[in-house]
PDB file of C-alpha atoms in Angstrom:
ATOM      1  CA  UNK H   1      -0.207   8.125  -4.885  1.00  0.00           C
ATOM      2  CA  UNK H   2      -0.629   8.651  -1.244  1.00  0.00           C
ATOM      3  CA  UNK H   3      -4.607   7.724  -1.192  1.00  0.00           C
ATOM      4  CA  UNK H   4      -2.935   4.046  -3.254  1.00  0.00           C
ATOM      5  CA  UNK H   5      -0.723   3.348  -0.434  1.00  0.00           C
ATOM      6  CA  UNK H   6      -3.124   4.063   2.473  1.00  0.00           C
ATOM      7  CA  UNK H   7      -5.998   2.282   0.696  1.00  0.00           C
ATOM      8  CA  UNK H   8      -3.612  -1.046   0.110  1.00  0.00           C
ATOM      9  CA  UNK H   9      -2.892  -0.697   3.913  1.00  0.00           C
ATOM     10  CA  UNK H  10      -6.467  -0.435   4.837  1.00  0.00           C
ATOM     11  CA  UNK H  11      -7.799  -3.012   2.803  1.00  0.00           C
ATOM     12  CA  UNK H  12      -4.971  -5.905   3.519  1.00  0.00           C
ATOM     13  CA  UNK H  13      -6.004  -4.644   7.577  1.00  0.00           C
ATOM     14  CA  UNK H  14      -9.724  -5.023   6.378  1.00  0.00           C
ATOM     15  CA  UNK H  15      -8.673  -8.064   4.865  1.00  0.00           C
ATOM     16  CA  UNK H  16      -7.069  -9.686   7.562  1.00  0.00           C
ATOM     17  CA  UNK H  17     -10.037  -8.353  10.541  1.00  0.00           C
ATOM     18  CA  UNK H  18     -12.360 -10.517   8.005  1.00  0.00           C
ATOM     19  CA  UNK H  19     -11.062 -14.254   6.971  1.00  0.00           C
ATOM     20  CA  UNK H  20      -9.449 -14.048  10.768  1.00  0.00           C
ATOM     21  CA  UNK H  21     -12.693 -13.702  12.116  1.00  0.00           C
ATOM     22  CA  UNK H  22     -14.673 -16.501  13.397  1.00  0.00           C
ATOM     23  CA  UNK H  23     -18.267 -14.982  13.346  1.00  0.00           C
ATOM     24  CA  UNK H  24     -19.730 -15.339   9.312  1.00  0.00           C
ATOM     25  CA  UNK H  25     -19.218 -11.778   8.211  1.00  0.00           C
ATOM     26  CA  UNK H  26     -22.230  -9.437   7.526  1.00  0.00           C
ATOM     27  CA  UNK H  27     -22.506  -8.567   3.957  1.00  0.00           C
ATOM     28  CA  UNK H  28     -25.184  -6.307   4.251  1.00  0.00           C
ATOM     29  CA  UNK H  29     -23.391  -3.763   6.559  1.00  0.00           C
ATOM     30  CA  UNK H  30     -21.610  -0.920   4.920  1.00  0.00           C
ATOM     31  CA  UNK H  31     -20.133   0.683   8.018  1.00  0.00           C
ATOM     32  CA  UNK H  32     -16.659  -0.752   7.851  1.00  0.00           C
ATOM     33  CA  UNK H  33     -16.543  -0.274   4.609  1.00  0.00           C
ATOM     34  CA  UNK H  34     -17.341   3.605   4.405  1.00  0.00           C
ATOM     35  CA  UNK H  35     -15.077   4.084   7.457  1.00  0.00           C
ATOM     36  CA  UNK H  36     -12.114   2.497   5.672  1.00  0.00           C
ATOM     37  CA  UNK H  37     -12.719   5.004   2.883  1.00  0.00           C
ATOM     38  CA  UNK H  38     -13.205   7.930   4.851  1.00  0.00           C
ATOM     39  CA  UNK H  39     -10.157   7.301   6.863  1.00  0.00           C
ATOM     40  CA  UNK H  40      -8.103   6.620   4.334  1.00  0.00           C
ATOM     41  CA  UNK H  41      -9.489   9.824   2.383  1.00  0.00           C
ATOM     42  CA  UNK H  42      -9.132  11.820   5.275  1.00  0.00           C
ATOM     43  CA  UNK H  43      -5.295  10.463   6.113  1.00  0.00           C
ATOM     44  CA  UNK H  44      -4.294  11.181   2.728  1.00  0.00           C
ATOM     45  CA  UNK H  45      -6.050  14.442   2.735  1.00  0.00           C
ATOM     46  CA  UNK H  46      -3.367  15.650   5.831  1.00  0.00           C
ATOM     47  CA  UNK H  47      -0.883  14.628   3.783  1.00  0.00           C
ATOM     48  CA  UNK H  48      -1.223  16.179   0.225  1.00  0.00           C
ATOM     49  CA  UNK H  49      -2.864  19.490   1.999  1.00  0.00           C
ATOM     50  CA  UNK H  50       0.679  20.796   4.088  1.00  0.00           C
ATOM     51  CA  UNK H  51       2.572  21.690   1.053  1.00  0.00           C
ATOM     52  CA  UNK H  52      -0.403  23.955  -0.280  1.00  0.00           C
ATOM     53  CA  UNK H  53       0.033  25.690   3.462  1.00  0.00           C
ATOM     54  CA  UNK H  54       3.538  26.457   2.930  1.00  0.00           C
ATOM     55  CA  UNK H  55       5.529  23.351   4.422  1.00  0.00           C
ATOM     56  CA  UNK H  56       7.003  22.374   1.013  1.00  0.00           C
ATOM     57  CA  UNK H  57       5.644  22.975  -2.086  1.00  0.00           C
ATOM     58  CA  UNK H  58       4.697  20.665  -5.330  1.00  0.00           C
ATOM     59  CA  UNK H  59       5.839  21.292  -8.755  1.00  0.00           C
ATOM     60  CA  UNK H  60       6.855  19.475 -11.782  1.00  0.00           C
ATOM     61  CA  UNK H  61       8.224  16.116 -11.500  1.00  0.00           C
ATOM     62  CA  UNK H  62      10.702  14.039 -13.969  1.00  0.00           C
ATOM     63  CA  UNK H  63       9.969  15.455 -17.140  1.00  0.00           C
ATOM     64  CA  UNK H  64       7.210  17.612 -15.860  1.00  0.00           C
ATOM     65  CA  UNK H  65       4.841  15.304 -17.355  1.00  0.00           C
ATOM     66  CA  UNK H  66       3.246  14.824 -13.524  1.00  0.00           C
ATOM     67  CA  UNK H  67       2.674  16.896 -10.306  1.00  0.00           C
ATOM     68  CA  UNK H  68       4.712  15.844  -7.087  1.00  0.00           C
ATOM     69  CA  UNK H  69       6.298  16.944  -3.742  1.00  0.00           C
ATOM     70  CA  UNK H  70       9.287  19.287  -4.545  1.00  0.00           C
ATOM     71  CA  UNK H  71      11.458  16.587  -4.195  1.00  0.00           C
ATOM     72  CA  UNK H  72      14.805  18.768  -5.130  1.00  0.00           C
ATOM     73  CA  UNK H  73      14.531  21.539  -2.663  1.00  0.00           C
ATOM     74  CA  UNK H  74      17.338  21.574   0.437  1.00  0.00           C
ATOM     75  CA  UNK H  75      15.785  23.555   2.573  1.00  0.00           C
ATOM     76  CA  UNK H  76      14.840  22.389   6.302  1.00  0.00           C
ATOM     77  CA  UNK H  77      10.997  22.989   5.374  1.00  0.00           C
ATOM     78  CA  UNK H  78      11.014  20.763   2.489  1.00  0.00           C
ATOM     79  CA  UNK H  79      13.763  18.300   3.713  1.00  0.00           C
ATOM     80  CA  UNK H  80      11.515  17.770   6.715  1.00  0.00           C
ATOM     81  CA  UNK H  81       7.832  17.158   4.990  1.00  0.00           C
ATOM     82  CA  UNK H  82       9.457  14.315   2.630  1.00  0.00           C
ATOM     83  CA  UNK H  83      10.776  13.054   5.896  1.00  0.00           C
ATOM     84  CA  UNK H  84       7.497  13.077   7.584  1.00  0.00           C
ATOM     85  CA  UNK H  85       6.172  11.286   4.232  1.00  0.00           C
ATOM     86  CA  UNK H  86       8.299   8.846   4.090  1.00  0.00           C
ATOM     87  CA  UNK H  87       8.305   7.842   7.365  1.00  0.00           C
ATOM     88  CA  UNK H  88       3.512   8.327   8.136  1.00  0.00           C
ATOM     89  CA  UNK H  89       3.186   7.494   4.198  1.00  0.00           C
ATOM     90  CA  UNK H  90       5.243   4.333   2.959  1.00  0.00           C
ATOM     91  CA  UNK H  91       6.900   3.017   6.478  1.00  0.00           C
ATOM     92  CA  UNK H  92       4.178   2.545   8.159  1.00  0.00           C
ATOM     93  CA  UNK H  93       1.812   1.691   5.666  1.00  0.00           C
ATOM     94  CA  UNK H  94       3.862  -0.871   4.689  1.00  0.00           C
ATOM     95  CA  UNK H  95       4.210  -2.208   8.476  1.00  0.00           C
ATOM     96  CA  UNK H  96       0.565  -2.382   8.486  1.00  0.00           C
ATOM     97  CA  UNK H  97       0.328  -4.857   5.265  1.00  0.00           C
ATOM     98  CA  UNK H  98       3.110  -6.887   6.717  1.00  0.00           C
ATOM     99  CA  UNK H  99       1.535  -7.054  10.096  1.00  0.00           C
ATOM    100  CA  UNK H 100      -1.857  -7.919   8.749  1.00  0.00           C
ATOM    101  CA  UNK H 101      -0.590 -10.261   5.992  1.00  0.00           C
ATOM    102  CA  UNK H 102       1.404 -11.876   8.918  1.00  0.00           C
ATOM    103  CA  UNK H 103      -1.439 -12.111  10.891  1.00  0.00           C
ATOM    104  CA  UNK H 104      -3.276 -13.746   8.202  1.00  0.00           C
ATOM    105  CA  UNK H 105      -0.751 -15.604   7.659  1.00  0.00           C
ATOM    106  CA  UNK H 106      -0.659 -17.130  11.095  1.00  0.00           C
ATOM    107  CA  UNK H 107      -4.050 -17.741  11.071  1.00  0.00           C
ATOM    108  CA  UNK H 108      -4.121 -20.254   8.070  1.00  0.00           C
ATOM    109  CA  UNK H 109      -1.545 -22.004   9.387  1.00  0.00           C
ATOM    110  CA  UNK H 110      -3.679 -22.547  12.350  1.00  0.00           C
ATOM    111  CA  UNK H 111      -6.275 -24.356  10.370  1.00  0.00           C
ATOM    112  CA  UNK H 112      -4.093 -26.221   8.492  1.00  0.00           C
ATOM    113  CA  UNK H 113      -2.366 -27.450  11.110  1.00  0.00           C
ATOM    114  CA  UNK H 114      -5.158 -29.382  11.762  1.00  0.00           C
ATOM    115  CA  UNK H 115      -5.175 -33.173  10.276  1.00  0.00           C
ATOM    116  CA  UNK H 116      -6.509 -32.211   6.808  1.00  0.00           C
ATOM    117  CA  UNK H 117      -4.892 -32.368   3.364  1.00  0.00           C
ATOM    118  CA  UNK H 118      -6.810 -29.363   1.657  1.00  0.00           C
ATOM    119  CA  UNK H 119      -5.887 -27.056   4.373  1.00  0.00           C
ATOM    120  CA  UNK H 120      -1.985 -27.601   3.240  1.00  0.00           C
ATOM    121  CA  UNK H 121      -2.853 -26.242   0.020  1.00  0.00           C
ATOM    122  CA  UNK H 122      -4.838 -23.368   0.843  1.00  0.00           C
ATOM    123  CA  UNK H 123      -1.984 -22.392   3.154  1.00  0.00           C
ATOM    124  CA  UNK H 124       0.591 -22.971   0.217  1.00  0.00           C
ATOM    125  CA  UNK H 125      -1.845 -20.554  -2.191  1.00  0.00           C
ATOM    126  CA  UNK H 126      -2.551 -17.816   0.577  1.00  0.00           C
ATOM    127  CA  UNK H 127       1.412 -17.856   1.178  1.00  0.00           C
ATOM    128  CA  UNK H 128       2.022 -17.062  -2.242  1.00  0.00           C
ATOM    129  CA  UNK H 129      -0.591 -14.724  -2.724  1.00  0.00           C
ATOM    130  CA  UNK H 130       0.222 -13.000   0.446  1.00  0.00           C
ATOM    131  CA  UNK H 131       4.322 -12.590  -0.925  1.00  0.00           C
ATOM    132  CA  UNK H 132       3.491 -11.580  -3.985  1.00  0.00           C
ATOM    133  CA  UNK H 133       1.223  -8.475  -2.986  1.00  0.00           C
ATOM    134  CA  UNK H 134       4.093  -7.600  -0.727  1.00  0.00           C
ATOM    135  CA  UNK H 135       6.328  -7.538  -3.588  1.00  0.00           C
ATOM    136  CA  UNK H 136       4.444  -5.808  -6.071  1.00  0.00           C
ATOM    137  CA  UNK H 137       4.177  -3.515  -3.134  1.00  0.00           C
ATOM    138  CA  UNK H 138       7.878  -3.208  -2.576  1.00  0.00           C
ATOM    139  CA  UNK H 139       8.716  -3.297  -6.184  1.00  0.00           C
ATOM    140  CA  UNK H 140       6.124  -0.183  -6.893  1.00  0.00           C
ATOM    141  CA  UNK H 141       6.761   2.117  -4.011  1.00  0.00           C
ATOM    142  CA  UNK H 142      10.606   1.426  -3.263  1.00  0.00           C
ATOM    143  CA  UNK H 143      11.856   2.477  -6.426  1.00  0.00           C
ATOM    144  CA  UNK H 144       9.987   5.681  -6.150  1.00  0.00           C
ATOM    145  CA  UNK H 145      11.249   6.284  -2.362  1.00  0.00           C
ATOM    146  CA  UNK H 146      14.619   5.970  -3.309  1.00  0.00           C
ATOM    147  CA  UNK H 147      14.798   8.394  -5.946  1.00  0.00           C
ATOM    148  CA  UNK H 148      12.591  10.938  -4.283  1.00  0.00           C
ATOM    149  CA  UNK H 149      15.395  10.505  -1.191  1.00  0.00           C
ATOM    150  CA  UNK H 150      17.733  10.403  -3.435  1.00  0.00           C
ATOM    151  CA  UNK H 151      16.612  13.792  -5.023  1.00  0.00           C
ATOM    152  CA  UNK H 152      16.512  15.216  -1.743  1.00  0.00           C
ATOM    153  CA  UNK H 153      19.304  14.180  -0.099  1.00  0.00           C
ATOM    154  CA  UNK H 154      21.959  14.000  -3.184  1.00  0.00           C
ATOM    155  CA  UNK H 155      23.762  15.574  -5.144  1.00  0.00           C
ATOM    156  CA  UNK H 156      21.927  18.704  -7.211  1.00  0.00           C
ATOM    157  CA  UNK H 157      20.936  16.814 -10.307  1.00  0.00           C
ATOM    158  CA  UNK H 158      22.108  13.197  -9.560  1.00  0.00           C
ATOM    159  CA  UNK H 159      18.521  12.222 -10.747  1.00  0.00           C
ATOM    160  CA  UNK H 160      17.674  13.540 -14.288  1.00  0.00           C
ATOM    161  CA  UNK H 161      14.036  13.606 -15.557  1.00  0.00           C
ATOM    162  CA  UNK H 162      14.735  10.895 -17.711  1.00  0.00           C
ATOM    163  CA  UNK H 163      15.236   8.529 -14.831  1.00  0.00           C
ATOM    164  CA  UNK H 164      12.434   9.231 -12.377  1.00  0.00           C
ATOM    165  CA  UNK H 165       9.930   8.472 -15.275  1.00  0.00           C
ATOM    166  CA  UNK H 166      10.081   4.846 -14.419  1.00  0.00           C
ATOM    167  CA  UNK H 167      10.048   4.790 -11.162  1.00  0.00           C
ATOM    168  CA  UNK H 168       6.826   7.267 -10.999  1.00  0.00           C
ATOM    169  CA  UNK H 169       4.656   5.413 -13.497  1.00  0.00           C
ATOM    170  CA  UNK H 170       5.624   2.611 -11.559  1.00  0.00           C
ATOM    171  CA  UNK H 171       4.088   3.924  -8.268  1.00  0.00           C
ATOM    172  CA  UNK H 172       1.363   5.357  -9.410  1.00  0.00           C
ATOM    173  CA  UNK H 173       0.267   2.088 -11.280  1.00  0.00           C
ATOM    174  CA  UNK H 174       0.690   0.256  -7.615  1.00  0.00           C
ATOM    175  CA  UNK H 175      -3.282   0.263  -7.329  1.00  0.00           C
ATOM    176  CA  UNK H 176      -3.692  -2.120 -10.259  1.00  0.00           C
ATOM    177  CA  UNK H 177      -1.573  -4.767  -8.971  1.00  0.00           C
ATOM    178  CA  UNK H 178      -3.410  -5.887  -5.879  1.00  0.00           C
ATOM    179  CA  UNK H 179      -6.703  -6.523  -7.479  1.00  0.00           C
ATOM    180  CA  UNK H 180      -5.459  -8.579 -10.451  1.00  0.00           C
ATOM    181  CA  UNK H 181      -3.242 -10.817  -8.149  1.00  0.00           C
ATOM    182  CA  UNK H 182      -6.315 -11.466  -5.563  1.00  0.00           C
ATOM    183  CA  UNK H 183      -8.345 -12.353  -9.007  1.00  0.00           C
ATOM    184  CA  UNK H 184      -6.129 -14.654 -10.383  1.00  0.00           C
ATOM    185  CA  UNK H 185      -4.544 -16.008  -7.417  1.00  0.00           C
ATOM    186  CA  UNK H 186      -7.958 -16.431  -5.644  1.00  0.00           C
ATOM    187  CA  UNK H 187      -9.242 -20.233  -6.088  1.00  0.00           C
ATOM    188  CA  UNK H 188     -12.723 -19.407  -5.605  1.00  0.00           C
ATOM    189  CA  UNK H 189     -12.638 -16.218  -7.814  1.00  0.00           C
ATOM    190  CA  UNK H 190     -10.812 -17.810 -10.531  1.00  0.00           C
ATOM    191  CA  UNK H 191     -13.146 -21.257 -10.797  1.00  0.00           C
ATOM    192  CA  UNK H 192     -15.781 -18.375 -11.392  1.00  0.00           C
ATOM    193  CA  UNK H 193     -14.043 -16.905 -14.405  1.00  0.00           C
TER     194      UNK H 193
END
């Protein structure tokens, strides 16, 4: 789940370094895109490694179909890790899509700014495309947070197995999403299908 979230980040960053760019990117070099994995490996890696170390722990989650942070345990060590992961693992990822999205966003409104008709609509499709990754986003990942908070910070059993199913399958589907909107929202990948 974690390496989903950091890899959206990273690639609606990469994303947004290349169409705001006004050199013609390289296709040939592989650099950025290796470092983007390794990073994004390697941040993920700090993440999922602590609660094999001892600061909290994973075990069953919903109806121990999956493996997740102990999300029910009250104690300071636990209470503090899902802190820490929601704050370096689903905050600020998500600040980095909206920044770069933003950014991108910005950017196309330069260039259509300009006295062209096409430009409008481009804006228009990269707008919507732009929105609806953020929401598919938000619509994975929030429902997840919440109960995982929830879990932690309720009441002992306010969240039964039965009801964090939903919200976990959602999540951990979240890596889908992306590549099927930029397919079929894409004007130059779709003319090719």
């Amino acid at each position: 789940g974690i390496i989903s979230l950091i890899s959206l980040a990273v690639l609606s960053y990469e994303r947004c370094c290349t169409m705001t760019r006004t050199a013609e990117p390289d296709t040939t070099n592989y650099r950025k895109a290796w470092t983007g994995i390794i990073l994004s490996w390697t941040y993920s890696l700090l993440w999922t490694v602590p609660p094999l170390l001892g600061w909290s722990s994973y075990g069953p989650e919903g109806a121990g179909i999956t493996c997740s942070v102990n999300w029910h345990s009250k104690d300071a060590n636990n209470t503090s890790y899902i802190i820490c992961l929601f704050i370096f693992c689903l905050v600020i990822p998500f600040a980095i899509i909206v920044y770069s999205y933003g950014k991108l966003l910005c950017a196309v409104r330069q260039v259509s700014s300009m006295p062209r008709g096409p430009g409008r609509g481009r804006e228009q499709r990269v707008l919507l495309m732009v929105m609806v990754m953020v929401l598919c986003f938000l619509l994975c990942w929030l429902p997840y947070a919440a109960v995982a908070l929830l879990a932690t910070f309720g009441q002992p059993g306010l969240i039964t197995p039965a009801a964090s199913i939903i919200p976990a399958i959602l999540a951990k589907s979240s890596t889908v999403y992306n590549p099927i909107i930029y397919v079929f929202m894409n004007k130059q990948v779709s003319e090719m299908l």
